[in-house]
mmCIF file of C-alpha atoms in Angstrom:
data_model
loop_
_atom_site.group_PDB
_atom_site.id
_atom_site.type_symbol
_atom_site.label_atom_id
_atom_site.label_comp_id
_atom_site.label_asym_id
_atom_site.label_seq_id
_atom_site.Cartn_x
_atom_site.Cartn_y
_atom_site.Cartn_z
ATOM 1 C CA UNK W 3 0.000 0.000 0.000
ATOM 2 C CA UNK W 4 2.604 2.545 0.956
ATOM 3 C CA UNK W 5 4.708 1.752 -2.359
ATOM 4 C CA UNK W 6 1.390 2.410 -4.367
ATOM 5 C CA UNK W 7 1.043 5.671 -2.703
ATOM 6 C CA UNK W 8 4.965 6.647 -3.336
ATOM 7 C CA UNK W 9 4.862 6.045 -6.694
ATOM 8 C CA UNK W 10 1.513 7.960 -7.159
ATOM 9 C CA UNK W 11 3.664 10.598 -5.738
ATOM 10 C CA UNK W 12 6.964 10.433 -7.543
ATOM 11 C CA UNK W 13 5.245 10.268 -10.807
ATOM 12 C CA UNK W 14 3.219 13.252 -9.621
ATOM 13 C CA UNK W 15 5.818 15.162 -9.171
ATOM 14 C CA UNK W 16 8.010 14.085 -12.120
ATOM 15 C CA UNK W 17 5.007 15.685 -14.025
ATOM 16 C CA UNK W 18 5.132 19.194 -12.046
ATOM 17 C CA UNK W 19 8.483 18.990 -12.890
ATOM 18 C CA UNK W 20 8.250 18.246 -16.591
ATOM 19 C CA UNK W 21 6.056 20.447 -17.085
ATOM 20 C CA UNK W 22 7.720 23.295 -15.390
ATOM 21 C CA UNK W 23 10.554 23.033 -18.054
ATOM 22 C CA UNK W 24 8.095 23.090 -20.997
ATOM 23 C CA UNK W 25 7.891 26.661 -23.020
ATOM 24 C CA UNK W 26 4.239 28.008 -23.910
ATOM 25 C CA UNK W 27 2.405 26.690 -26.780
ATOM 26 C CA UNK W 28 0.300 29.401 -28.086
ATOM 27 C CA UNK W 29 -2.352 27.046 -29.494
ATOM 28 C CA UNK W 30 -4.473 29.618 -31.502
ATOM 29 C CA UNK W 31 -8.862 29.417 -30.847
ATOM 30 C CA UNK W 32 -9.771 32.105 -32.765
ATOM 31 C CA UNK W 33 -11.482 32.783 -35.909
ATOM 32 C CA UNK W 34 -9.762 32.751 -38.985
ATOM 33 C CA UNK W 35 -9.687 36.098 -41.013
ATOM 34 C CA UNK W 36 -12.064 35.218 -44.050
ATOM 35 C CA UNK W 37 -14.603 35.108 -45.567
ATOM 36 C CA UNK W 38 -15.507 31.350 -45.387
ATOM 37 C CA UNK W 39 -17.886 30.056 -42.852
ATOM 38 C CA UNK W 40 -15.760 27.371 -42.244
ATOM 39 C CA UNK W 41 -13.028 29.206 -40.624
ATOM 40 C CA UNK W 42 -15.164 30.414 -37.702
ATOM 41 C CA UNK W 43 -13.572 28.205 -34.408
ATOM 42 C CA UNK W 44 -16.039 25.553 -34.387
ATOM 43 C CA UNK W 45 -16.351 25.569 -30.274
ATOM 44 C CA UNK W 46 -19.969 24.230 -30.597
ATOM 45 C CA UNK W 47 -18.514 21.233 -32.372
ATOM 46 C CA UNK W 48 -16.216 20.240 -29.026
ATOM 47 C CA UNK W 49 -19.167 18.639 -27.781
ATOM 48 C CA UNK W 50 -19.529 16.249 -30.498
ATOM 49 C CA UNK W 51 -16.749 14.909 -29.290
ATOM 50 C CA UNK W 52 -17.486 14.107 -25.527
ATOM 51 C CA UNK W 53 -19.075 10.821 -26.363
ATOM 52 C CA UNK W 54 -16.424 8.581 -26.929
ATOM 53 C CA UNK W 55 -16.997 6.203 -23.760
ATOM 54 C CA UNK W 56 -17.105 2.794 -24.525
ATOM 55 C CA UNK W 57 -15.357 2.503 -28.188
ATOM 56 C CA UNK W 58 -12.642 0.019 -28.429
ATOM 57 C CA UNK W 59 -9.400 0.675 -29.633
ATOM 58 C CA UNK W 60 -9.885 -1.765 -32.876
ATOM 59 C CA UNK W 61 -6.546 0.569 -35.152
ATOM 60 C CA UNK W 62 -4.575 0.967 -32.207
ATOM 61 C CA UNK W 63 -0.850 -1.325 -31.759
ATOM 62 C CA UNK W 64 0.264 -1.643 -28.548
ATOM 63 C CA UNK W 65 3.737 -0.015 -27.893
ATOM 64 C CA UNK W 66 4.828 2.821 -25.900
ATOM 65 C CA UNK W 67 2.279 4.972 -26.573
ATOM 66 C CA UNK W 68 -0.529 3.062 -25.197
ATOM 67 C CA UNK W 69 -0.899 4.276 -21.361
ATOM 68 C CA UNK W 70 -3.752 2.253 -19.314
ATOM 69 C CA UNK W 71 -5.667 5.143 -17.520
ATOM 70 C CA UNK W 72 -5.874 4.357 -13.887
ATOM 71 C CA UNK W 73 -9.077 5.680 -13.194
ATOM 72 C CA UNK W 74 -10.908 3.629 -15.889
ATOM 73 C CA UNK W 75 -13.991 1.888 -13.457
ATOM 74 C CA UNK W 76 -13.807 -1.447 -15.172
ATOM 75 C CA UNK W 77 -12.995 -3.477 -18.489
ATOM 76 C CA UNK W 78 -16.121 -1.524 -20.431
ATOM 77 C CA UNK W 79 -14.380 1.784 -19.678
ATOM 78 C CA UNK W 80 -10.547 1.258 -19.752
ATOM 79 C CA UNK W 81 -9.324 4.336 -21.555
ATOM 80 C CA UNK W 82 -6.150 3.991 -23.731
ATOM 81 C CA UNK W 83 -3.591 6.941 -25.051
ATOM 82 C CA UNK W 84 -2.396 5.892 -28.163
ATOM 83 C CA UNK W 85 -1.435 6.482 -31.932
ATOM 84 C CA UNK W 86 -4.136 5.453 -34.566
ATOM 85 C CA UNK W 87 -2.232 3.444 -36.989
ATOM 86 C CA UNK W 88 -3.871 3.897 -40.331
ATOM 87 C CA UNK W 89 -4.184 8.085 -39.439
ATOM 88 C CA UNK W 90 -0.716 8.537 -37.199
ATOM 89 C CA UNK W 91 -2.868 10.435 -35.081
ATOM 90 C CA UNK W 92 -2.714 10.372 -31.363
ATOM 91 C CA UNK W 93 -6.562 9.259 -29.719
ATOM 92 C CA UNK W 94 -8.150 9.241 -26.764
ATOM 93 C CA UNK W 95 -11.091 7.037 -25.089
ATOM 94 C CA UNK W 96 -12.486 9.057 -22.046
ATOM 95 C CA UNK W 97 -13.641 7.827 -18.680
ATOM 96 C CA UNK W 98 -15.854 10.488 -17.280
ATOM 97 C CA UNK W 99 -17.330 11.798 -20.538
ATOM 98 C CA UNK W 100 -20.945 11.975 -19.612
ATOM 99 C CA UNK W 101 -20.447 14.111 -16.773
ATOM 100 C CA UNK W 102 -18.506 16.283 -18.459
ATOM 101 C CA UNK W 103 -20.825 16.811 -21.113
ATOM 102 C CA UNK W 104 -23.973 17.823 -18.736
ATOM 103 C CA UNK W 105 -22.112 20.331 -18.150
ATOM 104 C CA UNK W 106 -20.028 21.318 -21.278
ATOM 105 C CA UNK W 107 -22.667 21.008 -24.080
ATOM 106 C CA UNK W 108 -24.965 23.746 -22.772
ATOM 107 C CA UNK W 109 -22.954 26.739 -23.376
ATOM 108 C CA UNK W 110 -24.310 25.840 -26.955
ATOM 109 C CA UNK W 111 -28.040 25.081 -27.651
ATOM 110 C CA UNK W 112 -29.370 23.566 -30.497
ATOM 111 C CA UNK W 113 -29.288 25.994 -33.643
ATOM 112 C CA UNK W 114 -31.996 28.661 -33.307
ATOM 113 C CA UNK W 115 -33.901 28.670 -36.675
ATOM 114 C CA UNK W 116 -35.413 32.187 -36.971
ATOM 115 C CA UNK W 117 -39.215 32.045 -38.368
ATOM 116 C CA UNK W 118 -39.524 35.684 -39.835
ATOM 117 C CA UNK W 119 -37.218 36.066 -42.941
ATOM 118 C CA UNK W 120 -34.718 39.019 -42.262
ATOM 119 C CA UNK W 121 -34.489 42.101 -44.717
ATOM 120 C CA UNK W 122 -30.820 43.070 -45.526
ATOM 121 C CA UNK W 123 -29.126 44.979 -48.062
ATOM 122 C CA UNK W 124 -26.567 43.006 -49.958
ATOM 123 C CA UNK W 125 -23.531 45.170 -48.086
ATOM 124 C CA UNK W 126 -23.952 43.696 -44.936
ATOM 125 C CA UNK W 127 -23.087 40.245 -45.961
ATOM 126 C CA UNK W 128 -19.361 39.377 -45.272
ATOM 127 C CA UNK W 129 -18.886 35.855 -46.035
ATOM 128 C CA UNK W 130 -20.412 32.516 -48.010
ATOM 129 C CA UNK W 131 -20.509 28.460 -46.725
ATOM 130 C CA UNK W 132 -19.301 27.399 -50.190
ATOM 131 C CA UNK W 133 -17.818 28.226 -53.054
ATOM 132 C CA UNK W 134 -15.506 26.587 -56.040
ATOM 133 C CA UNK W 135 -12.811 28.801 -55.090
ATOM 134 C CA UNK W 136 -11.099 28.407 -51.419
ATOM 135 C CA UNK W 137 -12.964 31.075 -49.575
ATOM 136 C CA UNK W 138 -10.020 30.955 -46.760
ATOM 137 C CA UNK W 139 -7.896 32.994 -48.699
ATOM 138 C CA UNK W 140 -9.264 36.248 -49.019
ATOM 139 C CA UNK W 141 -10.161 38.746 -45.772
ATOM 140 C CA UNK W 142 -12.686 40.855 -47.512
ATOM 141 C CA UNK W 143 -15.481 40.232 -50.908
ATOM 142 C CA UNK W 144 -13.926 43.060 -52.529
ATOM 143 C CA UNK W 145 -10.864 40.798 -52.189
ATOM 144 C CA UNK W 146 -12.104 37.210 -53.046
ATOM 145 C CA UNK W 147 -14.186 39.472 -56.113
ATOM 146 C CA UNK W 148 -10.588 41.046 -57.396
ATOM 147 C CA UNK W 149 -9.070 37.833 -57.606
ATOM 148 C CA UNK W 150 -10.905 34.660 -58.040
ATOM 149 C CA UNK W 151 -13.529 36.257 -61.244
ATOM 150 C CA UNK W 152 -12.100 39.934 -62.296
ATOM 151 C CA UNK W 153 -13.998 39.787 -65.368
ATOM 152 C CA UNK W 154 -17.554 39.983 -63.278
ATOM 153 C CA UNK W 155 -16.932 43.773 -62.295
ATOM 154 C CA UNK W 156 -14.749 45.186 -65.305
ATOM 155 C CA UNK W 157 -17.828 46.742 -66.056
ATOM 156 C CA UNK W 158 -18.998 48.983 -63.203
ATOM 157 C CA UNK W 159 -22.878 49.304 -64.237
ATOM 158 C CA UNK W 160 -25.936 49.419 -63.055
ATOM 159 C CA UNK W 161 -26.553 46.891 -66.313
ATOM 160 C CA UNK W 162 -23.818 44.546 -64.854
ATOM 161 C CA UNK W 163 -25.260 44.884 -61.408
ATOM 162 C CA UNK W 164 -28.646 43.452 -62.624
ATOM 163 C CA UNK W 165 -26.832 41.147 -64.724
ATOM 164 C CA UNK W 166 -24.920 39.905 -61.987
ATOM 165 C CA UNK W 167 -28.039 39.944 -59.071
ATOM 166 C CA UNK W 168 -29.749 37.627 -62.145
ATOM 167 C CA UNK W 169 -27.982 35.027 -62.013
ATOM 168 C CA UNK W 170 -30.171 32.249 -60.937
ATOM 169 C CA UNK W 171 -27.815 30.305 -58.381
ATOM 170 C CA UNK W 172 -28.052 33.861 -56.263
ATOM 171 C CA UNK W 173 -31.132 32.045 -54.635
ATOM 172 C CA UNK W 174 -32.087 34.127 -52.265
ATOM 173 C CA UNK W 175 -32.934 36.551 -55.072
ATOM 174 C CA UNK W 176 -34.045 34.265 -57.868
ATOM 175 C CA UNK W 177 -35.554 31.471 -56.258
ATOM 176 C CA UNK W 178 -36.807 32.094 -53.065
ATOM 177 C CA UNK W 179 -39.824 30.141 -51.995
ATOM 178 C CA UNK W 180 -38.006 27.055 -52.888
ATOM 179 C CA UNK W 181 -34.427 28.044 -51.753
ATOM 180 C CA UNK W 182 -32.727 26.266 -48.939
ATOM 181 C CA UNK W 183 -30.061 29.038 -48.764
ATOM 182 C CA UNK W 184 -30.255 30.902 -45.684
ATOM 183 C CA UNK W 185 -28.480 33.463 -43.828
ATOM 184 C CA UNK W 186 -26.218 31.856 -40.826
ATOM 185 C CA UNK W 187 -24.431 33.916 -37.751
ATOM 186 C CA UNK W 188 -21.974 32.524 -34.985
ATOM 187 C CA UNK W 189 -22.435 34.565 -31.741
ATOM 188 C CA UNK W 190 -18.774 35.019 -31.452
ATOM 189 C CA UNK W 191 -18.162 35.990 -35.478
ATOM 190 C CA UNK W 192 -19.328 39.487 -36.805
ATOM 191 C CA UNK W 193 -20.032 38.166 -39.946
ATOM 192 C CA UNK W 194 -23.535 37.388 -41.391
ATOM 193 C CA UNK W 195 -22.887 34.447 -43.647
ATOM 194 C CA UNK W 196 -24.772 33.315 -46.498
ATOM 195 C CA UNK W 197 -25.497 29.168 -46.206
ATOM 196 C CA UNK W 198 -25.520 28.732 -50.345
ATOM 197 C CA UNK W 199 -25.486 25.928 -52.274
ATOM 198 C CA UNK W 200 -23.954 28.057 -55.292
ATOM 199 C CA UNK W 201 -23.774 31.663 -56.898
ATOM 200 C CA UNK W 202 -21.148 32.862 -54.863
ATOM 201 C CA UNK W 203 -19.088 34.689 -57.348
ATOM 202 C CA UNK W 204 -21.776 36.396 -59.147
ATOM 203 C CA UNK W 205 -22.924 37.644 -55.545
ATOM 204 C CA UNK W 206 -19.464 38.479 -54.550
ATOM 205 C CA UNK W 207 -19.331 40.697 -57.697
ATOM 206 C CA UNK W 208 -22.969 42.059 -57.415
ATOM 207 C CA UNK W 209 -21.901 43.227 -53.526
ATOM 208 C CA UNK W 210 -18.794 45.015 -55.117
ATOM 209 C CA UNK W 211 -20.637 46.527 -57.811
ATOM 210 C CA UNK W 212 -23.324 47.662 -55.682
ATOM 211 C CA UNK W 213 -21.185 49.165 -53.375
ATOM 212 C CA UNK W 214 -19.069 50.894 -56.136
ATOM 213 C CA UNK W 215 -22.630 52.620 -57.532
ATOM 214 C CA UNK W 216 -23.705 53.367 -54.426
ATOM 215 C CA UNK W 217 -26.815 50.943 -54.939
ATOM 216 C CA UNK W 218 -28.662 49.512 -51.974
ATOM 217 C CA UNK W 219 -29.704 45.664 -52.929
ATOM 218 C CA UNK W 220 -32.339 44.383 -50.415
ATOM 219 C CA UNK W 221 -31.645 40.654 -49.763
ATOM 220 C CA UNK W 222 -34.367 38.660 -47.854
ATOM 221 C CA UNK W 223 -33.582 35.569 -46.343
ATOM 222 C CA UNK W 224 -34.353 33.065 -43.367
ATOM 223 C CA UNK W 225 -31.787 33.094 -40.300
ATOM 224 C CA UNK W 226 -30.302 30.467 -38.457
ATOM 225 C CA UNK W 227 -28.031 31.649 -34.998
ATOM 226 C CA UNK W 228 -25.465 29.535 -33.471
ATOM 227 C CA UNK W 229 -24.842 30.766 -29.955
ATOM 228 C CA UNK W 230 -23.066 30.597 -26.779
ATOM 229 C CA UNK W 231 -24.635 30.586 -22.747
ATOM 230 C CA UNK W 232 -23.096 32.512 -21.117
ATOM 231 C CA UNK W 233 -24.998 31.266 -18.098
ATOM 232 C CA UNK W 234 -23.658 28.030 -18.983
ATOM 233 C CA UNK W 235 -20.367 28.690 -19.914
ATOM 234 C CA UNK W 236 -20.284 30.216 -16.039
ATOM 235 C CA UNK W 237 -21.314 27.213 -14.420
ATOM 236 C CA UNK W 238 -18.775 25.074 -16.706
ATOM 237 C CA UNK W 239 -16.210 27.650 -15.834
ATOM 238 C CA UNK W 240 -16.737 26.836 -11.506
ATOM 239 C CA UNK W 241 -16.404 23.218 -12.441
ATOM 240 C CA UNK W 242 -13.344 22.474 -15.155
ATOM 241 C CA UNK W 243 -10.373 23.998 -16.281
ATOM 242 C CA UNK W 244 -9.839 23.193 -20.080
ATOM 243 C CA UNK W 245 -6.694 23.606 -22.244
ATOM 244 C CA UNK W 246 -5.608 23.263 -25.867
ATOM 245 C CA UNK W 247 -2.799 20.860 -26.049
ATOM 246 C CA UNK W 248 -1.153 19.730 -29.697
ATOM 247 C CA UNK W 249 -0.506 16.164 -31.137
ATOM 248 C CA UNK W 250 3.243 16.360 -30.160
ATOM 249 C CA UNK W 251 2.733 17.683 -26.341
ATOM 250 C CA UNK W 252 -0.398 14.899 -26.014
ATOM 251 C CA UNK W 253 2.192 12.544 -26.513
ATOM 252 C CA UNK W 254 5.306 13.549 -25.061
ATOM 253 C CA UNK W 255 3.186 13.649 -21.723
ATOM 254 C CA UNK W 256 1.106 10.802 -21.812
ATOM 255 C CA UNK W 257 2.917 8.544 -19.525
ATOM 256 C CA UNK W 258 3.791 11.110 -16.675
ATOM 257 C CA UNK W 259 0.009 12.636 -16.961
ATOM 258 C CA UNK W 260 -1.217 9.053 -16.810
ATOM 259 C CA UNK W 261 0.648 7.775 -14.335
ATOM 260 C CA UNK W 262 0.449 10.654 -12.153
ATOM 261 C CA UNK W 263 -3.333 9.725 -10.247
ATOM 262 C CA UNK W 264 -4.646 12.855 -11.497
ATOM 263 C CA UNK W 265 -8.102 12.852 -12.729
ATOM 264 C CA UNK W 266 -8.365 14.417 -16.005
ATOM 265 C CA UNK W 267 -10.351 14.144 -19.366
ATOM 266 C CA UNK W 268 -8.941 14.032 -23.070
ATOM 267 C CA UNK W 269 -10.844 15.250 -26.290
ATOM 268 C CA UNK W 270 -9.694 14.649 -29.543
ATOM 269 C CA UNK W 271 -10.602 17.708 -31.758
ATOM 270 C CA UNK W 272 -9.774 16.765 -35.072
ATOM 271 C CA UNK W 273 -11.909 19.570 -36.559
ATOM 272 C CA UNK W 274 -8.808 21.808 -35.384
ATOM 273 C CA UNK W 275 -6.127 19.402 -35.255
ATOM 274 C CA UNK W 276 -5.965 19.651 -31.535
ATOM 275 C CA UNK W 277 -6.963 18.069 -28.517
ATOM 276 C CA UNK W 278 -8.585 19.544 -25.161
ATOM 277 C CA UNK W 279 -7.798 18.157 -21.966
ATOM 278 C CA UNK W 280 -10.610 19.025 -19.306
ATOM 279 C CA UNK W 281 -9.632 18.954 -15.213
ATOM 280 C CA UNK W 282 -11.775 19.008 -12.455
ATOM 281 C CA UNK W 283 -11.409 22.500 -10.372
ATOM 282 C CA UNK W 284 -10.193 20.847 -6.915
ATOM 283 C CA UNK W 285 -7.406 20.800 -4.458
ATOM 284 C CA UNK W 286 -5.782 17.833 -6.106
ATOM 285 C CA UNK W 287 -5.961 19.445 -9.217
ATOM 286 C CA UNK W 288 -4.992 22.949 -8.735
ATOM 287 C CA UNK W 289 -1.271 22.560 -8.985
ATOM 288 C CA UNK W 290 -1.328 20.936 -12.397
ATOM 289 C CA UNK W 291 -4.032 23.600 -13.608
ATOM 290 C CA UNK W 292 -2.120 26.218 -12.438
ATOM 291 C CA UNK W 293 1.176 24.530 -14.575
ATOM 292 C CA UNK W 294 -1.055 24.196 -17.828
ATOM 293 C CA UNK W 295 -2.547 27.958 -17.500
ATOM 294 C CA UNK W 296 1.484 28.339 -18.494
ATOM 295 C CA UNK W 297 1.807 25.985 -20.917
ATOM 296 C CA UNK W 298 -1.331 25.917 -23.109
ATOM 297 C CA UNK W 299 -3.901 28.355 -24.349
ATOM 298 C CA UNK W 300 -6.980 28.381 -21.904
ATOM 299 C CA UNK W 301 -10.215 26.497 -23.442
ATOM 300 C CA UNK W 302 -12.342 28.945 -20.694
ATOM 301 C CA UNK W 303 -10.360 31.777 -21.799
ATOM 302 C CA UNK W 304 -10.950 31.339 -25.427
ATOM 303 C CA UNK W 305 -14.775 31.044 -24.981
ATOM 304 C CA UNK W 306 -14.919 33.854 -22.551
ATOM 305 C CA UNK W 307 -13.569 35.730 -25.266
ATOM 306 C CA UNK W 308 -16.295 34.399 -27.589
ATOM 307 C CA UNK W 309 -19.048 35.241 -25.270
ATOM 308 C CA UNK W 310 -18.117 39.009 -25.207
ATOM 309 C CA UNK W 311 -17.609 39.035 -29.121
ATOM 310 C CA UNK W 312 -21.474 38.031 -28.854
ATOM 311 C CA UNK W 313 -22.268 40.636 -26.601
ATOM 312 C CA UNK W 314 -21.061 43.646 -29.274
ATOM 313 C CA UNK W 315 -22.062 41.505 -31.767
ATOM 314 C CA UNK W 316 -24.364 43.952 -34.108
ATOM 315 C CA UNK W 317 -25.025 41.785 -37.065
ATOM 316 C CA UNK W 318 -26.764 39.484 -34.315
ATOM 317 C CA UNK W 319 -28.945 42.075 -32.775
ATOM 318 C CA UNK W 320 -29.845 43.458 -36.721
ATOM 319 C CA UNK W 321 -31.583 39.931 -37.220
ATOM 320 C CA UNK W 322 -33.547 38.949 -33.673
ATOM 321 C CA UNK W 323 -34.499 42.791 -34.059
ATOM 322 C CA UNK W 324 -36.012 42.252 -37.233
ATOM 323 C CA UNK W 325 -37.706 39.380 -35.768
ATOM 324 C CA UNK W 326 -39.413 40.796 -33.287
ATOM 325 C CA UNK W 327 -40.704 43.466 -35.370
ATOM 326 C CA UNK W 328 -43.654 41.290 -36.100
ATOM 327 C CA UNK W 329 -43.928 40.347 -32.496
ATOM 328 C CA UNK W 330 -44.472 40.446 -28.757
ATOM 329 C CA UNK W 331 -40.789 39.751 -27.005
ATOM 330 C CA UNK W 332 -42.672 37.919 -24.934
ATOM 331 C CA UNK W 333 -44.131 36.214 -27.340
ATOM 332 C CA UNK W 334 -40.875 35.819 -28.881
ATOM 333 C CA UNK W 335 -38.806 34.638 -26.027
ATOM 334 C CA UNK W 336 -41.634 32.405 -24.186
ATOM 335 C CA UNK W 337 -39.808 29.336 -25.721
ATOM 336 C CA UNK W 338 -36.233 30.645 -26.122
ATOM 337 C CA UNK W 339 -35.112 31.486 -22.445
ATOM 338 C CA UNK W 340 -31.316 30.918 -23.689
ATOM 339 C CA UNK W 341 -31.740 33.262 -26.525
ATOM 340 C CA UNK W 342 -34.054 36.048 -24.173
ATOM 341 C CA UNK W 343 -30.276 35.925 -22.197
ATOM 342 C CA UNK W 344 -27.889 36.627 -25.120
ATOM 343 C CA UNK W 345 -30.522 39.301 -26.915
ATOM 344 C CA UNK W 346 -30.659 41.574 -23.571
ATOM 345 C CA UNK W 347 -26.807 41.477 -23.027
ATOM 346 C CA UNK W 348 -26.691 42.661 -26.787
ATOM 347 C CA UNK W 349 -29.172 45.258 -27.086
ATOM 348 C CA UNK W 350 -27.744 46.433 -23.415
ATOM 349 C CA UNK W 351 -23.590 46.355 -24.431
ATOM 350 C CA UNK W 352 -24.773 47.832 -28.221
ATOM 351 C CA UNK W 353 -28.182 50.210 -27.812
ATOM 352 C CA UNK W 354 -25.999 52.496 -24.635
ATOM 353 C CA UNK W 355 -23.512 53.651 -27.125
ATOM 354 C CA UNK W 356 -25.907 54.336 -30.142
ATOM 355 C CA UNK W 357 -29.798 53.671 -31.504
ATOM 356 C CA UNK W 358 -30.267 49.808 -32.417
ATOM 357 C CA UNK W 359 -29.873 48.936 -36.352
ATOM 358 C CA UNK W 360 -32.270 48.516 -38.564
ATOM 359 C CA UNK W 361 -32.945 46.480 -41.272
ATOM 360 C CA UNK W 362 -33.336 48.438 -45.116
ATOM 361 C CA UNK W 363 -36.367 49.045 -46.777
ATOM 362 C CA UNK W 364 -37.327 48.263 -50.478
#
């Protein structure tokens, strides 16, 4: 019994001590600058991957990378640290993964689907979902428009502008009682997005042109939100201490973080090419949270961030404003408590410094 409990120790603190001598890994969760959907952080999809109890290691070699977790309860929930042999990418089969994620998955609800269609003009649009060209490379329209189809605005016209709004895969415009395009807004991005299945090029030009004539272009469209609690992402923030920690690190620690009797929780985040590793805020853990806060970008941190992004967020309050034009907020809200939160921290951070936007008119 006492040798169990000294070598609980020793390989305790042969991890403190690792990890003191480890620089900082500045493991970036932010948002991409560009104008593809796509290259907003995907935080919502972390929770995806809490449910990983239970899956056997079928691709997985044993060798020196495999680390029994301690604190696996019994056969059914043994979780291994390994390398996946047909990807060469580190994985991770949790223990505690439930609890975690009654806690974790939360912060986001389900995506809110906005009934009432939302009137903008064609300016405030700053990004599309897809696209033939890579989207990722350019920061602005005007840029993505300059480069990827020049031809579309060598003629600055109001003839090229209709030519351009014409084209039928703009469906928002052309088609839209049968359209499936959409408009689409993360809390923590400023952009409005457009969800298309095409036409992004002749809409990229018809935005450029519009703006270059000085032409307002109403665009109508339905809205879907994809938010963060904040309410949640408090209560998750009392509980666990989360950090972003690379392929390479994951592995160089493995043994000494498994073999230390530390309770902890791995995610692999492939979305991102990273993995989170989740502690419980107690005594036993504070030591080794306070160690990681040095070493690895904060999961918390990078969320809190998020949540005030959604607080001055005014492309978010432009669309729930519209929607309640037609309605009661009562009415509005009476099913949509987590959305009532986020909506009065907007209008409250945005409407003090200036009147609320408004949607164009035709």
């Amino acid at each position: 019994m006492l040798d169990t409990l000294l070598s609980v120790f020793s390989a305790k603190h042969k991890l403190y001590k690792n990890l003191k001598l480890k620089p900082f890994i500045d493991t970036r969760l932010v948002n991409s600058d560009s104008i593809a959907m796509t290259d907003v952080f995907p935080f919502h999809q972390i929770k995806d991957s809490l449910c990983m109890t239970g899956i056997s290691p079928t691709n997985f070699v044993p060798g020196k990378n495999i680390v029994l977790n301690p604190h696996a309860k019994d056969n059914d929930s043994i979780s291994y640290l390994g390398q996946d042999t047909q990807n060469h990418k580190p994985f991770y089969i949790s223990t505690f993964a439930e609890e975690l994620a009654e806690v974790f998955n939360p912060i986001f609800a389900e995506i809110i689907h906005l009934e009432t269609p939302c009137l903008l003009d064609l300016s405030e649009i700053g990004g599309f979902s897809n696209s033939k060209s890579d989207l990722s490379q350019y920061r602005s329209i005007d840029d993505f428009v300059k480069n990827a189809c020049p031809d579309y605005i060598s003629d600055v016209s109001m003839e090229n502008l209709d030519r351009m709004l014409l084209w039928p895969e703009i469906r928002l415009l052309n088609s839209p009682d049968t359209t499936t395009d959409q408009f689409f807004i993360y809390g923590w991005s400023p952009k409005i997005f457009v969800q298309n299945a095409g036409g992004s090029h002749h809409m990229a030009a018809a935005h450029y042109l519009a703006k270059k004539l000085s032409q307002c272009v109403p665009i109508q469209g339905k809205v879907s939100l994809n938010l963060i609690s904040s309410k949640a992402l408090q209560n998750f923030d009392s509980k666990y201490a989360a950090f972003a920690v690379p392929d390479d690190a994951l592995i160089d620690m493995g043994n000494d973080l498994s073999e230390s009797g530390l309770e902890y929780q791995l995610v692999f985040f492939r979305e991102r090419e990273v993995n989170f590793i989740f502690f419980k805020k107690n005594d036993q853990n504070a030591r080794v949270i306070s160690l990681f806060n040095n070493l690895h970008a904060s999961l918390n941190g990078a969320l809190k961030s998020a949540v005030q992004a959604q607080f001055k967020n005014e492309a978010l309050l432009t669309v729930m404003s519209a929607n309640l034009s037609d309605t009661s907020e009562d009415q509005f809200f009476s099913t949509r408590p987590h959305l009532a939160e986020i909506y009065n921290h907007v209008q409250n951070e945005i409407c003090l410094s200036g009147p609320k936007p408004t949607s164009p008119t035709i």
